Amino acid sequence: MATSSPVTDLLSFLKASPTPWHAVSQAEQRLVQAGFRRLNEGEAWQVEPGDCVYLIRGASTLVAVQLGEAPLSETGIRWIGAHTDSPNLRIKPKGAFVRHGSAQLSVEVYGGVLLHTWLDRDLSIAGRVWFNRKNRIASALIDFEKPIARIPSLAIHLDRNVNTEGLKLNPQTHLSPLIAQLNETAFEFEKRLSQALEEKGEKVSPKDILSFELCLYEAVPPSQGGLEGEYIFSGRLDDLAMCHAALWALIHAPRIPTVSQGIVLFDHEECGSQSQKGASFCLLRDFTERLLFALGEKPPALHRACFHSLMISADMAHAVHPNHAERHDPEHQPVLGRGPVIKLNTNQRYATDGEGIALFEAWCREADVRPQHFVMRSDLACGTTIGPIVAAENGIRVIDVGNPMLSMHSIREMAATSDVEAILRVFQVFFSSREKWSP
C-alpha cells in the first residue's frame, strides 16, 4: 500500500503509466500489495464476504471489489468507475519508413487529440509487444523511457500566415515523428523493439516479433508547479487522475465493510467504449453475476444487486479557462482548486439526475468539501463519459463527477493539487456511508 501523500503518489502513478496497459499493471501492483487476489475469468471462482478480489480484461481494463458482510442482493455494490485510456498517437503495424534521410513512424490518431500540442515535444514510445517464445506466443510491456522521437513544426518562414490564419494539420501527412537520421533506405523498427525488450530482460530476436500496440507519449515526467506548488502538469490526467483516486480510495477503505465496494477502470472510453474492454461490454454485469453465484445467491439476485448498486463515474471535468471564459455557461464555471465537479446534461450525455446531485452534495458536506457544477453551454455540443453507458447496459444508477482541469486532451494537461485530496475525502465517505437510496 502506498504510504506517500496522494499527490506524490499520483505523480508516480502517472509517470509509470504511459499507456493503458502500464496503468493497469500499476493498479494491479498496488492492489496485490493491499491484499487483493486475482480472479481468472476462465476458472471457477471461490469467494466469501470480506474477500478482496480483482480481474483484468485484455491487460487494459480492471475490476476490483472488496466484498462486504451484507448480501449483494440486498445492498448492491458501490462502484467508482473511470477509464485508463487517453487520446494519443499510436504506431501503425507497418509504421517505419525512410524519407529524405530521416527514419519516421506512421501513426494513427487515437481519440480526440489536440494535434498541435504534439509538435516540438520530446517523445518516447511505450506499449506491449507479442513474440514467439519456444513455440508459444508471449507478450511483454515495454517503455523506452527516454526521448527518441519528435514531430517538428514547420518554420514560420515557410508559413507566414500560421499565426493569423491558424495551424491546420493533416493526421496522415503532418504527424509522422522523426526517430533517426541514416543513409539507408530502410529502417528495421523491430530490431529496436528487440533491443528494448532485452533491456527489460526479454531476449527476443527481431524475426520473432509478431505484433505490437505502441503509443507515443511525452518523455518529460509529470511535475508539480505554480508559485505555491498548486498545479499538476502532466499528460493523461484525463483520466488516470480519476483512476488513481478510485484506486486510492478502495485500497484505503475500511476492512471489512458492510456494503461491498469496488472500482472499474475501462479501456476505450476515448473512442466510444464499443469493445470487449469498454463500458459497452457486459463485463460489469457478468462480474456481479459471477460473484453472486460464487456466494450462493440465487436468481433474481443479479437484478436486485444492480437495483441497489450505485456508481460514481469519475472523469475529469472542464475548468473555466481564464482566457476563454466565454466558452462556458456563465453560471457554471468550475475553477481549479475549488473542489470536485458534478456534471449534468439533460440529454443524458452525463448520467447525473436530481437524486444523484443530492447524494453527492451530501457526501461532500460530510467530507467538508464544496462541490462545483458543470453544464455545457446550450449552443455547444456536450461530451460524454462511461456514465450513461454503464447506466443503460447494467441498470445501475450513476452520478457523473470529476476534478476540474485545463488543456483537456492536450499532450500535457493541468489540474490543481488541492482537488486531489478533496475528491478522495468524498470517495471515502461514499465507500463508508451506510445509507440506502431510493430508485
CSV table of C-alpha atoms in Angstrom, one decimal:
chain,number,residue,atom,x,y,z
A,1,MET,CA,0.0,0.0,0.0
A,2,ALA,CA,1.3,3.4,-0.9
A,3,THR,CA,2.5,5.5,2.1
A,4,SER,CA,3.3,8.7,0.3
A,5,SER,CA,0.9,11.6,0.0
A,6,PRO,CA,-1.9,11.3,-2.6
A,7,VAL,CA,-0.4,14.0,-4.8
A,8,THR,CA,3.1,12.5,-4.7
A,9,ASP,CA,1.7,9.0,-5.3
A,10,LEU,CA,-0.4,10.4,-8.2
A,11,LEU,CA,2.7,11.8,-9.9
A,12,SER,CA,4.4,8.5,-9.5
A,13,PHE,CA,1.4,6.7,-10.9
A,14,LEU,CA,1.2,9.0,-13.9
A,15,LYS,CA,5.0,8.6,-14.7
A,16,ALA,CA,4.8,4.8,-14.6
A,17,SER,CA,1.6,4.7,-16.7
A,18,PRO,CA,2.4,6.0,-20.2
A,19,THR,CA,-0.2,3.6,-21.7
A,20,PRO,CA,-3.5,1.9,-20.5
A,21,TRP,CA,-1.6,-1.4,-20.2
A,22,HIS,CA,1.0,0.2,-17.9
A,23,ALA,CA,-1.8,1.9,-15.9
A,24,VAL,CA,-3.5,-1.4,-15.2
A,25,SER,CA,-0.1,-3.0,-14.4
A,26,GLN,CA,0.5,-0.3,-11.8
A,27,ALA,CA,-3.0,-0.7,-10.4
A,28,GLU,CA,-2.5,-4.4,-10.1
A,29,GLN,CA,0.7,-3.9,-8.2
A,30,ARG,CA,-1.0,-1.6,-5.7
A,31,LEU,CA,-3.9,-4.0,-5.3
A,32,VAL,CA,-1.7,-7.0,-4.7
A,33,GLN,CA,0.3,-5.1,-2.1
A,34,ALA,CA,-3.0,-4.2,-0.4
A,35,GLY,CA,-4.0,-7.9,-0.2
A,36,PHE,CA,-6.2,-8.3,-3.2
A,37,ARG,CA,-6.4,-11.6,-5.0
A,38,ARG,CA,-6.7,-12.0,-8.8
A,39,LEU,CA,-9.6,-13.9,-10.3
A,40,ASN,CA,-9.3,-15.7,-13.6
A,41,GLU,CA,-12.4,-15.3,-15.9
A,42,GLY,CA,-11.8,-18.8,-17.3
A,43,GLU,CA,-11.9,-20.6,-14.0
A,44,ALA,CA,-14.5,-21.2,-11.3
A,45,TRP,CA,-14.5,-18.6,-8.5
A,46,GLN,CA,-14.3,-19.2,-4.8
A,47,VAL,CA,-15.1,-16.1,-2.8
A,48,GLU,CA,-16.7,-15.2,0.5
A,49,PRO,CA,-17.6,-12.0,2.4
A,50,GLY,CA,-14.6,-9.9,3.2
A,51,ASP,CA,-12.6,-11.1,0.2
A,52,CYS,CA,-10.7,-8.5,-1.8
A,53,VAL,CA,-10.6,-9.7,-5.4
A,54,TYR,CA,-9.9,-8.3,-8.9
A,55,LEU,CA,-9.8,-9.3,-12.6
A,56,ILE,CA,-8.1,-7.9,-15.6
A,57,ARG,CA,-9.6,-8.0,-19.1
A,58,GLY,CA,-7.2,-7.7,-22.0
A,59,ALA,CA,-4.4,-6.1,-19.9
A,60,SER,CA,-6.1,-2.6,-20.0
A,61,THR,CA,-9.4,-3.0,-18.1
A,62,LEU,CA,-9.6,-3.8,-14.4
A,63,VAL,CA,-12.4,-4.6,-12.0
A,64,ALA,CA,-11.7,-4.8,-8.2
A,65,VAL,CA,-14.1,-5.4,-5.3
A,66,GLN,CA,-13.9,-5.7,-1.6
A,67,LEU,CA,-16.9,-7.8,-0.6
A,68,GLY,CA,-18.9,-6.6,2.3
A,69,GLU,CA,-20.7,-8.5,5.1
A,70,ALA,CA,-24.2,-7.8,3.7
A,71,PRO,CA,-25.5,-9.9,0.8
A,72,LEU,CA,-25.0,-8.2,-2.6
A,73,SER,CA,-28.7,-8.7,-3.5
A,74,GLU,CA,-29.7,-6.5,-0.5
A,75,THR,CA,-27.1,-3.7,-0.8
A,76,GLY,CA,-25.5,-4.0,-4.3
A,77,ILE,CA,-22.0,-2.7,-4.9
A,78,ARG,CA,-20.8,0.9,-4.5
A,79,TRP,CA,-18.7,1.5,-7.6
A,80,ILE,CA,-16.3,4.1,-8.7
A,81,GLY,CA,-15.7,4.0,-12.5
A,82,ALA,CA,-13.0,5.6,-14.6
A,83,HIS,CA,-11.1,4.9,-17.8
A,84,THR,CA,-7.5,4.0,-18.4
A,85,ASP,CA,-7.1,5.3,-22.0
A,86,SER,CA,-6.1,8.9,-23.1
A,87,PRO,CA,-6.0,10.5,-26.5
A,88,ASN,CA,-2.6,9.9,-28.2
A,89,LEU,CA,-0.8,8.9,-31.3
A,90,ARG,CA,-0.3,5.1,-31.9
A,91,ILE,CA,2.1,3.5,-34.3
A,92,LYS,CA,0.7,1.6,-37.2
A,93,PRO,CA,1.7,-2.1,-37.8
A,94,LYS,CA,3.9,-1.3,-40.8
A,95,GLY,CA,4.9,2.0,-39.2
A,96,ALA,CA,8.6,2.6,-40.1
A,97,PHE,CA,9.7,4.3,-43.3
A,98,VAL,CA,12.5,6.5,-44.5
A,99,ARG,CA,12.0,9.9,-46.2
A,100,HIS,CA,14.7,12.5,-47.1
A,101,GLY,CA,17.3,10.8,-44.9
A,102,SER,CA,15.0,10.6,-41.8
A,103,ALA,CA,13.6,7.4,-40.3
A,104,GLN,CA,10.0,8.1,-39.4
A,105,LEU,CA,6.9,6.4,-37.9
A,106,SER,CA,3.5,6.3,-39.4
A,107,VAL,CA,0.9,7.0,-36.7
A,108,GLU,CA,-2.8,6.8,-36.2
A,109,VAL,CA,-4.7,9.3,-34.1
A,110,TYR,CA,-6.4,7.6,-31.1
A,111,GLY,CA,-9.3,9.6,-29.6
A,112,GLY,CA,-9.9,13.3,-29.7
A,113,VAL,CA,-6.3,14.5,-29.7
A,114,LEU,CA,-5.4,18.2,-29.6
A,115,LEU,CA,-3.0,17.7,-32.5
A,116,HIS,CA,-0.9,20.9,-32.4
A,117,THR,CA,0.2,20.1,-28.8
A,118,TRP,CA,2.2,17.1,-30.1
A,119,LEU,CA,4.5,19.3,-32.2
A,120,ASP,CA,8.1,20.1,-30.9
A,121,ARG,CA,7.8,17.7,-27.9
A,122,ASP,CA,10.3,15.2,-26.7
A,123,LEU,CA,8.5,11.9,-27.4
A,124,SER,CA,9.1,8.4,-26.2
A,125,ILE,CA,7.4,5.1,-27.0
A,126,ALA,CA,5.6,2.6,-24.8
A,127,GLY,CA,3.2,-0.3,-25.1
A,128,ARG,CA,3.2,-4.0,-25.4
A,129,VAL,CA,4.8,-6.5,-27.8
A,130,TRP,CA,3.9,-10.0,-28.8
A,131,PHE,CA,6.6,-12.5,-29.8
A,132,ASN,CA,7.4,-16.2,-30.3
A,133,ARG,CA,9.0,-17.8,-27.3
A,134,LYS,CA,9.7,-21.6,-27.6
A,135,ASN,CA,6.8,-22.2,-29.9
A,136,ARG,CA,4.3,-20.3,-27.9
A,137,ILE,CA,3.1,-16.7,-28.1
A,138,ALA,CA,4.2,-14.4,-25.3
A,139,SER,CA,3.9,-10.7,-24.6
A,140,ALA,CA,5.7,-8.0,-22.6
A,141,LEU,CA,5.3,-4.4,-21.7
A,142,ILE,CA,8.0,-2.0,-23.0
A,143,ASP,CA,8.8,1.6,-22.3
A,144,PHE,CA,11.8,3.3,-24.0
A,145,GLU,CA,11.7,5.8,-21.0
A,146,LYS,CA,13.7,8.4,-22.9
A,147,PRO,CA,13.2,10.9,-25.7
A,148,ILE,CA,13.6,9.1,-29.1
A,149,ALA,CA,11.1,10.9,-31.4
A,150,ARG,CA,9.9,14.3,-32.3
A,151,ILE,CA,7.4,15.9,-34.7
A,152,PRO,CA,9.0,19.2,-35.7
A,153,SER,CA,6.7,22.1,-36.6
A,154,LEU,CA,7.2,24.0,-39.9
A,155,ALA,CA,9.3,27.1,-39.6
A,156,ILE,CA,7.3,30.4,-39.7
A,157,HIS,CA,9.5,31.4,-42.7
A,158,LEU,CA,7.8,28.7,-44.7
A,159,ASP,CA,4.2,29.5,-43.5
A,160,ARG,CA,3.9,33.2,-42.8
A,161,ASN,CA,0.2,33.1,-42.2
A,162,VAL,CA,0.2,30.5,-39.4
A,163,ASN,CA,-0.3,33.0,-36.6
A,164,THR,CA,-3.1,34.8,-38.3
A,165,GLU,CA,-5.0,32.1,-40.1
A,166,GLY,CA,-4.3,29.2,-37.7
A,167,LEU,CA,-2.4,25.9,-37.9
A,168,LYS,CA,-4.0,23.1,-39.9
A,169,LEU,CA,-2.6,19.6,-39.5
A,170,ASN,CA,-3.3,16.6,-41.7
A,171,PRO,CA,-3.1,13.5,-39.5
A,172,GLN,CA,-1.8,11.4,-42.4
A,173,THR,CA,1.0,13.6,-43.7
A,174,HIS,CA,2.0,16.0,-40.9
A,175,LEU,CA,2.3,13.9,-37.8
A,176,SER,CA,5.0,11.3,-38.6
A,177,PRO,CA,7.7,11.6,-35.9
A,178,LEU,CA,11.4,11.6,-36.8
A,179,ILE,CA,13.3,8.9,-34.8
A,180,ALA,CA,16.7,8.6,-36.6
A,181,GLN,CA,19.0,10.1,-39.3
A,182,LEU,CA,20.5,7.5,-41.6
A,183,ASN,CA,21.8,6.9,-45.1
A,184,GLU,CA,19.9,3.7,-45.7
A,185,THR,CA,16.6,3.5,-47.5
A,186,ALA,CA,15.0,1.1,-44.9
A,187,PHE,CA,14.7,1.1,-41.1
A,188,GLU,CA,14.3,-2.0,-39.0
A,189,PHE,CA,11.9,-0.9,-36.3
A,190,GLU,CA,11.6,-4.5,-35.0
A,191,LYS,CA,15.3,-4.5,-34.2
A,192,ARG,CA,14.8,-1.5,-31.9
A,193,LEU,CA,11.9,-3.2,-30.2
A,194,SER,CA,14.1,-6.3,-29.7
A,195,GLN,CA,16.7,-4.1,-28.0
A,196,ALA,CA,14.1,-2.5,-25.8
A,197,LEU,CA,12.8,-5.9,-24.8
A,198,GLU,CA,16.3,-7.1,-24.0
A,199,GLU,CA,16.8,-4.2,-21.6
A,200,LYS,CA,13.7,-5.5,-19.8
A,201,GLY,CA,15.1,-9.0,-19.5
A,202,GLU,CA,13.3,-10.5,-22.6
A,203,LYS,CA,15.7,-11.9,-25.2
A,204,VAL,CA,13.7,-11.8,-28.4
A,205,SER,CA,15.1,-11.9,-31.9
A,206,PRO,CA,13.6,-9.3,-34.3
A,207,LYS,CA,12.3,-12.0,-36.5
A,208,ASP,CA,10.3,-13.5,-33.6
A,209,ILE,CA,8.3,-10.3,-33.0
A,210,LEU,CA,4.7,-10.9,-34.2
A,211,SER,CA,2.9,-7.7,-33.4
A,212,PHE,CA,2.7,-4.7,-31.2
A,213,GLU,CA,0.5,-2.0,-29.7
A,214,LEU,CA,2.6,1.1,-29.2
A,215,CYS,CA,1.8,4.6,-28.1
A,216,LEU,CA,3.8,7.8,-28.3
A,217,TYR,CA,3.9,9.9,-25.1
A,218,GLU,CA,5.8,13.0,-23.9
A,219,ALA,CA,9.0,12.0,-22.3
A,220,VAL,CA,9.0,14.9,-19.8
A,221,PRO,CA,7.8,13.4,-16.5
A,222,PRO,CA,4.8,14.8,-14.6
A,223,SER,CA,5.6,17.7,-12.2
A,224,GLN,CA,4.1,19.9,-9.6
A,225,GLY,CA,4.2,23.6,-10.4
A,226,GLY,CA,2.8,27.0,-9.7
A,227,LEU,CA,4.2,29.6,-7.3
A,228,GLU,CA,3.0,27.6,-4.3
A,229,GLY,CA,3.0,24.1,-5.9
A,230,GLU,CA,-0.7,24.4,-6.5
A,231,TYR,CA,-0.7,22.8,-10.0
A,232,ILE,CA,-0.1,19.4,-11.5
A,233,PHE,CA,1.4,19.4,-15.1
A,234,SER,CA,1.2,16.0,-16.8
A,235,GLY,CA,-0.1,14.1,-19.7
A,236,ARG,CA,-3.0,11.6,-19.3
A,237,LEU,CA,-4.6,13.4,-16.3
A,238,ASP,CA,-7.8,12.6,-18.2
A,239,ASP,CA,-8.5,10.1,-16.9
A,240,LEU,CA,-5.6,8.5,-15.0
A,241,ALA,CA,-6.1,11.1,-12.2
A,242,MET,CA,-9.5,9.6,-11.5
A,243,CYS,CA,-8.2,6.0,-11.9
A,244,HIS,CA,-5.7,6.8,-9.2
A,245,ALA,CA,-8.3,8.4,-7.0
A,246,ALA,CA,-10.6,5.4,-7.3
A,247,LEU,CA,-7.8,3.0,-6.6
A,248,TRP,CA,-6.5,5.0,-3.6
A,249,ALA,CA,-10.0,5.2,-2.1
A,250,LEU,CA,-10.6,1.4,-2.4
A,251,ILE,CA,-7.2,0.5,-1.0
A,252,HIS,CA,-7.6,2.8,2.0
A,253,ALA,CA,-11.3,1.8,2.6
A,254,PRO,CA,-12.1,0.2,6.0
A,255,ARG,CA,-11.9,-3.6,6.3
A,256,ILE,CA,-14.4,-5.4,6.3
A,257,PRO,CA,-17.2,-3.1,5.1
A,258,THR,CA,-20.9,-3.8,5.4
A,259,VAL,CA,-21.6,-2.9,1.8
A,260,SER,CA,-19.4,-4.2,-1.0
A,261,GLN,CA,-17.3,-1.6,-2.7
A,262,GLY,CA,-15.4,-1.7,-6.0
A,263,ILE,CA,-13.8,0.1,-8.8
A,264,VAL,CA,-13.9,-0.5,-12.6
A,265,LEU,CA,-11.3,1.1,-14.9
A,266,PHE,CA,-12.4,0.7,-18.5
A,267,ASP,CA,-10.3,1.0,-21.7
A,268,HIS,CA,-11.5,2.6,-24.9
A,269,GLU,CA,-13.6,5.4,-23.5
A,270,GLU,CA,-11.9,7.9,-25.7
A,271,CYS,CA,-13.1,6.1,-28.9
A,272,GLY,CA,-16.6,5.2,-27.8
A,273,SER,CA,-16.4,2.3,-25.4
A,274,GLN,CA,-17.5,-0.2,-28.1
A,275,SER,CA,-15.2,-3.1,-27.4
A,276,GLN,CA,-14.6,-6.2,-25.3
A,277,LYS,CA,-12.8,-4.0,-22.8
A,278,GLY,CA,-15.1,-0.9,-23.0
A,279,ALA,CA,-18.0,0.1,-20.9
A,280,SER,CA,-20.5,-1.0,-23.5
A,281,PHE,CA,-19.5,-4.6,-22.9
A,282,CYS,CA,-21.4,-6.6,-20.2
A,283,LEU,CA,-18.2,-7.0,-18.1
A,284,LEU,CA,-19.6,-5.3,-15.0
A,285,ARG,CA,-22.9,-7.2,-15.1
A,286,ASP,CA,-21.1,-10.5,-15.7
A,287,PHE,CA,-18.7,-9.8,-12.9
A,288,THR,CA,-21.5,-9.2,-10.5
A,289,GLU,CA,-23.4,-12.2,-11.6
A,290,ARG,CA,-20.4,-14.5,-11.1
A,291,LEU,CA,-19.8,-13.1,-7.6
A,292,LEU,CA,-23.4,-13.8,-6.7
A,293,PHE,CA,-23.1,-17.3,-8.0
A,294,ALA,CA,-19.9,-17.9,-6.1
A,295,LEU,CA,-21.5,-16.5,-2.9
A,296,GLY,CA,-24.5,-18.9,-3.3
A,297,GLU,CA,-27.1,-16.2,-4.0
A,298,LYS,CA,-29.9,-17.3,-6.4
A,299,PRO,CA,-31.8,-15.6,-9.2
A,300,PRO,CA,-33.2,-12.9,-9.3
A,301,ALA,CA,-30.2,-11.8,-7.1
A,302,LEU,CA,-28.5,-10.1,-10.1
A,303,HIS,CA,-31.4,-7.8,-10.8
A,304,ARG,CA,-31.7,-6.9,-7.1
A,305,ALA,CA,-28.0,-6.3,-6.8
A,306,CYS,CA,-28.0,-4.0,-9.8
A,307,PHE,CA,-31.1,-2.2,-8.4
A,308,HIS,CA,-29.3,-1.5,-5.2
A,309,SER,CA,-25.9,-0.6,-6.7
A,310,LEU,CA,-24.7,2.9,-7.4
A,311,MET,CA,-21.7,4.2,-9.4
A,312,ILE,CA,-19.7,7.4,-9.3
A,313,SER,CA,-18.5,7.8,-12.9
A,314,ALA,CA,-15.3,9.7,-12.3
A,315,ASP,CA,-14.0,11.6,-15.3
A,316,MET,CA,-12.0,14.8,-15.3
A,317,ALA,CA,-14.1,18.0,-15.9
A,318,HIS,CA,-13.7,21.2,-17.8
A,319,ALA,CA,-12.5,24.1,-15.6
A,320,VAL,CA,-13.2,27.6,-16.8
A,321,HIS,CA,-10.3,28.8,-19.0
A,322,PRO,CA,-9.4,32.4,-17.9
A,323,ASN,CA,-8.5,33.3,-21.5
A,324,HIS,CA,-11.7,31.7,-22.9
A,325,ALA,CA,-14.4,32.1,-20.2
A,326,GLU,CA,-17.0,32.8,-22.9
A,327,ARG,CA,-16.9,29.1,-23.9
A,328,HIS,CA,-18.6,28.3,-20.6
A,329,ASP,CA,-22.1,28.8,-19.4
A,330,PRO,CA,-21.9,32.0,-17.3
A,331,GLU,CA,-23.5,30.3,-14.2
A,332,HIS,CA,-21.5,27.0,-14.4
A,333,GLN,CA,-17.8,27.8,-14.5
A,334,PRO,CA,-15.7,25.4,-12.3
A,335,VAL,CA,-12.4,26.7,-11.1
A,336,LEU,CA,-9.2,24.8,-10.5
A,337,GLY,CA,-8.6,24.1,-6.8
A,338,ARG,CA,-12.2,24.6,-5.7
A,339,GLY,CA,-13.4,21.1,-5.4
A,340,PRO,CA,-14.9,18.3,-7.5
A,341,VAL,CA,-17.4,19.0,-10.3
A,342,ILE,CA,-20.9,17.5,-10.6
A,343,LYS,CA,-21.7,17.1,-14.3
A,344,LEU,CA,-25.3,17.5,-15.6
A,345,ASN,CA,-26.8,17.2,-19.1
A,346,THR,CA,-30.5,16.8,-19.6
A,347,ASN,CA,-29.9,14.9,-22.8
A,348,GLN,CA,-28.1,12.1,-20.9
A,349,ARG,CA,-24.6,12.8,-22.2
A,350,TYR,CA,-23.9,12.6,-18.4
A,351,ALA,CA,-25.9,10.2,-16.3
A,352,THR,CA,-26.4,12.5,-13.2
A,353,ASP,CA,-30.0,13.3,-12.1
A,354,GLY,CA,-31.5,15.2,-9.3
A,355,GLU,CA,-31.2,12.4,-6.8
A,356,GLY,CA,-27.6,11.9,-7.8
A,357,ILE,CA,-26.8,15.6,-7.2
A,358,ALA,CA,-28.4,15.4,-3.8
A,359,LEU,CA,-26.4,12.3,-2.8
A,360,PHE,CA,-23.1,13.7,-4.0
A,361,GLU,CA,-23.8,17.1,-2.3
A,362,ALA,CA,-24.5,15.2,1.0
A,363,TRP,CA,-21.3,13.2,0.7
A,364,CYS,CA,-19.4,16.4,0.0
A,365,ARG,CA,-20.8,18.0,3.1
A,366,GLU,CA,-19.8,15.1,5.2
A,367,ALA,CA,-16.3,15.3,3.8
A,368,ASP,CA,-16.1,19.1,4.3
A,369,VAL,CA,-15.8,19.7,0.6
A,370,ARG,CA,-17.8,22.1,-1.5
A,371,PRO,CA,-18.6,20.7,-5.0
A,372,GLN,CA,-18.9,22.7,-8.2
A,373,HIS,CA,-21.3,22.2,-11.1
A,374,PHE,CA,-20.7,21.9,-14.8
A,375,VAL,CA,-23.4,22.3,-17.5
A,376,MET,CA,-22.3,22.8,-21.1
A,377,ARG,CA,-23.3,26.0,-22.9
A,378,SER,CA,-26.7,25.4,-24.6
A,379,ASP,CA,-25.2,26.3,-28.0
A,380,LEU,CA,-22.2,23.9,-27.8
A,381,ALA,CA,-22.2,20.1,-28.1
A,382,CYS,CA,-21.6,18.2,-24.9
A,383,GLY,CA,-19.1,15.4,-24.5
A,384,THR,CA,-19.9,12.2,-22.6
A,385,THR,CA,-18.4,9.6,-20.3
A,386,ILE,CA,-18.8,5.9,-19.3
A,387,GLY,CA,-21.7,7.0,-17.0
A,388,PRO,CA,-24.7,6.8,-19.4
A,389,ILE,CA,-23.3,3.6,-21.0
A,390,VAL,CA,-23.0,1.9,-17.6
A,391,ALA,CA,-26.4,3.1,-16.5
A,392,ALA,CA,-28.0,1.8,-19.7
A,393,GLU,CA,-26.1,-1.5,-20.0
A,394,ASN,CA,-26.3,-2.6,-16.4
A,395,GLY,CA,-29.4,-0.8,-14.9
A,396,ILE,CA,-27.1,0.9,-12.3
A,397,ARG,CA,-27.7,4.4,-11.1
A,398,VAL,CA,-24.8,6.6,-12.0
A,399,ILE,CA,-23.5,10.1,-10.9
A,400,ASP,CA,-21.0,11.8,-13.2
A,401,VAL,CA,-18.4,13.8,-11.5
A,402,GLY,CA,-14.7,14.7,-11.8
A,403,ASN,CA,-11.9,17.1,-10.8
A,404,PRO,CA,-11.6,20.3,-12.8
A,405,MET,CA,-8.7,20.6,-15.3
A,406,LEU,CA,-7.4,22.7,-18.2
A,407,SER,CA,-5.8,21.6,-21.5
A,408,MET,CA,-8.0,18.5,-21.7
A,409,HIS,CA,-6.8,16.2,-24.5
A,410,SER,CA,-3.5,18.0,-24.8
A,411,ILE,CA,-0.3,16.1,-24.7
A,412,ARG,CA,0.3,17.9,-21.3
A,413,GLU,CA,-2.7,18.8,-19.1
A,414,MET,CA,-3.2,20.8,-16.0
A,415,ALA,CA,-5.0,20.3,-12.7
A,416,ALA,CA,-4.9,21.5,-9.1
A,417,THR,CA,-3.2,19.7,-6.3
A,418,SER,CA,-5.8,20.6,-3.7
A,419,ASP,CA,-8.5,18.9,-5.7
A,420,VAL,CA,-6.7,15.6,-5.4
A,421,GLU,CA,-7.3,15.2,-1.7
A,422,ALA,CA,-10.7,16.8,-1.8
A,423,ILE,CA,-12.2,14.2,-4.1
A,424,LEU,CA,-10.5,11.4,-2.1
A,425,ARG,CA,-12.3,12.5,1.0
A,426,VAL,CA,-15.6,12.4,-0.9
A,427,PHE,CA,-14.8,8.9,-2.3
A,428,GLN,CA,-14.0,7.7,1.2
A,429,VAL,CA,-17.3,9.0,2.5
A,430,PHE,CA,-19.1,7.3,-0.4
A,431,PHE,CA,-17.5,3.9,0.4
A,432,SER,CA,-18.1,4.1,4.1
A,433,SER,CA,-21.6,5.6,4.1
A,434,ARG,CA,-24.3,3.3,5.4
A,435,GLU,CA,-27.4,4.9,4.0
A,436,LYS,CA,-29.6,3.3,1.4
A,437,TRP,CA,-31.0,5.2,-1.5
A,438,SER,CA,-34.3,5.0,-3.3
A,439,PRO,CA,-34.7,4.4,-7.1
